[in-house]
mmCIF file of C-alpha atoms in Angstrom:
data_model
loop_
_atom_site.group_PDB
_atom_site.id
_atom_site.type_symbol
_atom_site.label_atom_id
_atom_site.label_comp_id
_atom_site.label_asym_id
_atom_site.label_seq_id
_atom_site.Cartn_x
_atom_site.Cartn_y
_atom_site.Cartn_z
ATOM 1 C CA MET A 1 -4.005 21.986 12.772
ATOM 2 C CA LYS A 2 -5.748 18.712 13.689
ATOM 3 C CA LYS A 3 -7.967 18.982 10.693
ATOM 4 C CA THR A 4 -4.999 19.796 8.420
ATOM 5 C CA LEU A 5 -3.084 16.895 9.900
ATOM 6 C CA LEU A 6 -5.992 14.544 9.365
ATOM 7 C CA GLU A 7 -6.350 15.581 5.890
ATOM 8 C CA LYS A 8 -2.583 15.100 5.227
ATOM 9 C CA VAL A 9 -2.938 11.561 6.528
ATOM 10 C CA THR A 10 -5.875 11.048 4.376
ATOM 11 C CA ARG A 11 -4.064 12.132 1.346
ATOM 12 C CA ILE A 12 -0.833 10.315 2.101
ATOM 13 C CA VAL A 13 -2.743 6.945 2.508
ATOM 14 C CA ALA A 14 -4.456 7.521 -0.769
ATOM 15 C CA GLU A 15 -1.312 8.204 -2.482
ATOM 16 C CA LEU A 16 0.337 5.010 -0.968
ATOM 17 C CA CYS A 17 -2.572 2.809 -1.920
ATOM 18 C CA ILE A 18 -2.064 3.976 -5.595
ATOM 19 C CA GLU A 19 1.778 4.072 -5.573
ATOM 20 C CA SER A 20 1.904 0.504 -3.825
ATOM 21 C CA ASN A 21 -0.476 -1.366 -6.325
ATOM 22 C CA TYR A 22 1.017 0.393 -9.450
ATOM 23 C CA GLY A 23 4.518 -0.863 -9.131
ATOM 24 C CA ILE A 24 7.327 -1.910 -7.106
ATOM 25 C CA ARG A 25 10.042 -0.277 -5.215
ATOM 26 C CA GLU A 26 12.950 0.865 -7.323
ATOM 27 C CA ASP A 27 15.481 -1.474 -5.325
ATOM 28 C CA VAL A 28 13.371 -4.490 -6.072
ATOM 29 C CA PHE A 29 13.022 -3.602 -9.755
ATOM 30 C CA ARG A 30 16.852 -3.119 -10.091
ATOM 31 C CA ALA A 31 17.196 -6.829 -8.456
ATOM 32 C CA LEU A 32 15.066 -8.236 -10.952
ATOM 33 C CA CYS A 33 16.936 -6.687 -13.774
ATOM 34 C CA GLN A 34 20.183 -7.772 -12.283
ATOM 35 C CA ALA A 35 18.816 -11.369 -11.895
ATOM 36 C CA GLU A 36 17.311 -11.365 -15.351
ATOM 37 C CA LYS A 37 20.884 -10.347 -16.808
ATOM 38 C CA ARG A 38 22.798 -12.900 -14.889
ATOM 39 C CA GLU A 39 20.316 -15.869 -15.589
ATOM 40 C CA VAL A 40 21.567 -18.272 -17.892
ATOM 41 C CA GLU A 41 18.619 -20.791 -18.232
ATOM 42 C CA ARG A 42 16.078 -20.180 -20.798
ATOM 43 C CA LEU A 43 12.909 -20.394 -18.881
ATOM 44 C CA PRO A 44 13.929 -18.561 -15.652
ATOM 45 C CA LYS A 45 15.256 -15.871 -17.898
ATOM 46 C CA ALA A 46 12.018 -15.516 -19.683
ATOM 47 C CA ALA A 47 10.081 -15.523 -16.617
ATOM 48 C CA LEU A 48 12.227 -12.698 -15.090
ATOM 49 C CA SER A 49 11.820 -10.600 -18.500
ATOM 50 C CA LYS A 50 7.962 -11.112 -18.172
ATOM 51 C CA LEU A 51 8.011 -9.849 -14.534
ATOM 52 C CA ILE A 52 10.174 -6.643 -15.700
ATOM 53 C CA GLU A 53 7.915 -5.940 -18.698
ATOM 54 C CA ASN A 54 4.756 -6.251 -16.390
ATOM 55 C CA VAL A 55 6.160 -3.753 -13.917
ATOM 56 C CA GLN A 56 7.159 -1.438 -16.982
ATOM 57 C CA ILE A 57 3.756 -1.533 -18.580
ATOM 58 C CA ALA A 58 2.135 -0.929 -15.053
ATOM 59 C CA ARG A 59 4.413 2.262 -14.668
ATOM 60 C CA LYS A 60 3.731 3.403 -18.229
ATOM 61 C CA GLU A 61 -0.030 2.806 -18.182
ATOM 62 C CA ARG A 62 -0.581 3.619 -14.634
ATOM 63 C CA ILE A 63 -2.397 0.479 -14.041
ATOM 64 C CA PRO A 64 -2.056 -2.071 -11.167
ATOM 65 C CA LEU A 65 0.615 -4.415 -11.454
ATOM 66 C CA CYS A 66 -1.698 -7.199 -10.094
ATOM 67 C CA GLN A 67 -5.340 -7.498 -9.976
ATOM 68 C CA ASP A 68 -5.110 -8.907 -6.503
ATOM 69 C CA THR A 69 -5.024 -5.412 -4.605
ATOM 70 C CA GLY A 70 -6.073 -7.086 -1.444
ATOM 71 C CA VAL A 71 -6.504 -5.201 1.843
ATOM 72 C CA ALA A 72 -4.625 -2.070 2.798
ATOM 73 C CA GLU A 73 -2.548 -3.078 5.922
ATOM 74 C CA VAL A 74 -1.560 0.298 7.445
ATOM 75 C CA PHE A 75 1.185 0.586 10.123
ATOM 76 C CA LEU A 76 1.376 3.918 12.014
ATOM 77 C CA GLU A 77 4.533 4.869 14.178
ATOM 78 C CA ILE A 78 3.114 7.844 16.164
ATOM 79 C CA GLY A 79 5.575 10.244 17.503
ATOM 80 C CA LYS A 80 5.489 12.232 21.018
ATOM 81 C CA GLY A 81 3.373 15.233 20.770
ATOM 82 C CA VAL A 82 1.094 14.164 17.990
ATOM 83 C CA GLY A 83 -2.505 15.337 19.162
ATOM 84 C CA ILE A 84 -4.954 13.199 17.285
ATOM 85 C CA GLU A 85 -7.662 11.025 18.764
ATOM 86 C CA GLY A 86 -7.560 7.362 17.726
ATOM 87 C CA ASP A 87 -10.892 7.164 16.233
ATOM 88 C CA GLU A 88 -10.103 10.516 14.117
ATOM 89 C CA LEU A 89 -6.839 8.836 12.909
ATOM 90 C CA LYS A 90 -8.564 5.561 12.046
ATOM 91 C CA GLU A 91 -11.363 7.443 10.060
ATOM 92 C CA ALA A 92 -8.729 9.646 8.232
ATOM 93 C CA ILE A 93 -6.816 6.301 7.237
ATOM 94 C CA ASN A 94 -10.050 4.707 6.086
ATOM 95 C CA GLN A 95 -11.210 7.639 4.046
ATOM 96 C CA GLY A 96 -7.482 7.512 2.267
ATOM 97 C CA VAL A 97 -8.205 3.882 1.487
ATOM 98 C CA ARG A 98 -11.367 4.817 -0.014
ATOM 99 C CA GLU A 99 -10.123 7.594 -2.015
ATOM 100 C CA GLY A 100 -6.845 5.705 -3.169
ATOM 101 C CA TYR A 101 -8.955 2.599 -4.126
ATOM 102 C CA LYS A 102 -11.385 4.674 -5.961
ATOM 103 C CA THR A 103 -8.972 7.114 -7.582
ATOM 104 C CA GLY A 104 -6.641 4.309 -8.643
ATOM 105 C CA TYR A 105 -9.241 1.960 -9.922
ATOM 106 C CA LEU A 106 -8.157 -0.679 -7.492
ATOM 107 C CA ARG A 107 -10.250 -3.851 -7.036
ATOM 108 C CA LYS A 108 -12.257 -3.771 -3.751
ATOM 109 C CA PHE A 109 -12.242 -7.087 -2.124
ATOM 110 C CA ILE A 110 -13.010 -6.395 1.711
ATOM 111 C CA VAL A 111 -16.347 -7.835 3.113
ATOM 112 C CA ASN A 112 -18.527 -6.828 6.063
ATOM 113 C CA ASP A 113 -18.548 -10.192 7.535
ATOM 114 C CA PRO A 114 -16.365 -12.594 6.007
ATOM 115 C CA LEU A 115 -17.688 -15.816 7.865
ATOM 116 C CA PHE A 116 -21.574 -15.304 7.225
ATOM 117 C CA SER A 117 -22.939 -12.387 4.958
ATOM 118 C CA ARG A 118 -19.742 -11.866 2.808
ATOM 119 C CA GLU A 119 -21.297 -8.537 1.547
ATOM 120 C CA ASN A 120 -18.691 -6.352 -0.113
ATOM 121 C CA THR A 121 -18.202 -2.839 1.436
ATOM 122 C CA GLY A 122 -17.677 -1.460 -2.039
ATOM 123 C CA ASP A 123 -14.614 0.592 -0.831
ATOM 124 C CA ASN A 124 -11.982 -1.718 0.646
ATOM 125 C CA THR A 125 -12.506 -0.431 4.181
ATOM 126 C CA PRO A 126 -11.929 -1.055 7.053
ATOM 127 C CA ALA A 127 -8.216 -0.942 6.451
ATOM 128 C CA LEU A 128 -6.107 -3.249 8.900
ATOM 129 C CA ILE A 129 -4.548 -0.723 11.059
ATOM 130 C CA HIS A 130 -1.681 -1.144 13.396
ATOM 131 C CA PHE A 131 -0.728 1.510 15.943
ATOM 132 C CA CYS A 132 2.806 1.749 17.628
ATOM 133 C CA PHE A 133 4.051 4.739 19.740
ATOM 134 C CA GLU A 134 7.510 6.126 19.016
ATOM 135 C CA PRO A 135 8.686 8.468 21.612
ATOM 136 C CA SER A 136 11.847 9.199 19.604
ATOM 137 C CA PHE A 137 9.670 10.938 16.803
ATOM 138 C CA GLN A 138 8.626 14.492 17.998
ATOM 139 C CA ASN A 139 5.367 15.572 16.313
ATOM 140 C CA LYS A 140 5.687 13.032 13.471
ATOM 141 C CA ILE A 141 3.709 10.010 12.214
ATOM 142 C CA LYS A 142 5.327 7.332 10.016
ATOM 143 C CA ILE A 143 2.905 5.529 7.712
ATOM 144 C CA THR A 144 3.838 2.199 6.045
ATOM 145 C CA LEU A 145 1.132 0.635 3.835
ATOM 146 C CA LEU A 146 1.350 -2.782 2.516
ATOM 147 C CA PRO A 147 -1.345 -3.890 0.002
ATOM 148 C CA LYS A 148 -1.882 -7.578 1.226
ATOM 149 C CA GLY A 149 -3.143 -9.636 -1.638
ATOM 150 C CA PHE A 150 -5.330 -12.281 -0.299
ATOM 151 C CA GLY A 151 -3.578 -15.649 0.077
ATOM 152 C CA SER A 152 -0.053 -13.806 -0.049
ATOM 153 C CA GLU A 153 2.092 -13.405 3.069
ATOM 154 C CA ASN A 154 5.065 -11.907 0.809
ATOM 155 C CA THR A 155 4.669 -8.383 0.322
ATOM 156 C CA LEU A 156 6.838 -5.358 -0.007
ATOM 157 C CA TYR A 157 6.566 -2.244 2.331
ATOM 158 C CA TRP A 158 5.785 1.320 1.099
ATOM 159 C CA ARG A 159 6.639 4.232 3.620
ATOM 160 C CA ARG A 160 6.275 7.866 3.673
ATOM 161 C CA ASN A 161 7.498 10.320 6.501
ATOM 162 C CA TYR A 162 5.974 13.563 7.247
#
């Protein structure tokens, strides 16, 4: 049971890495389209049009929307009754990041020691992981992934419940 759960966490994190870098959430895409239709000024309308076109290309070609795929920031809400050790869960998440960034051909930015050696890890790990315990969830984990482009504090979340 525990091995199966850890494998599922790895698979979901890998999928979220790709999904979150290949596009934007549908509600945000619709908002861009609505803004572009309402815009009357030529330059803002052209900029919105290009953003929409870029999203459509990324979806169609299955390529990252932006080359800055950053760090995988993972938020876990862990429900009551989930029987996984923290180190095992952390490794399952990092394995998902490795697989997602490799399979999705995502640019790997993470370095071992950002202050001195600055040697790239080659697999975009370790992920930045936040744990929160949610007693209202029974035997569930909620995983939210944010690909945080470096220099950016504005990001959209991607979430999957299971």
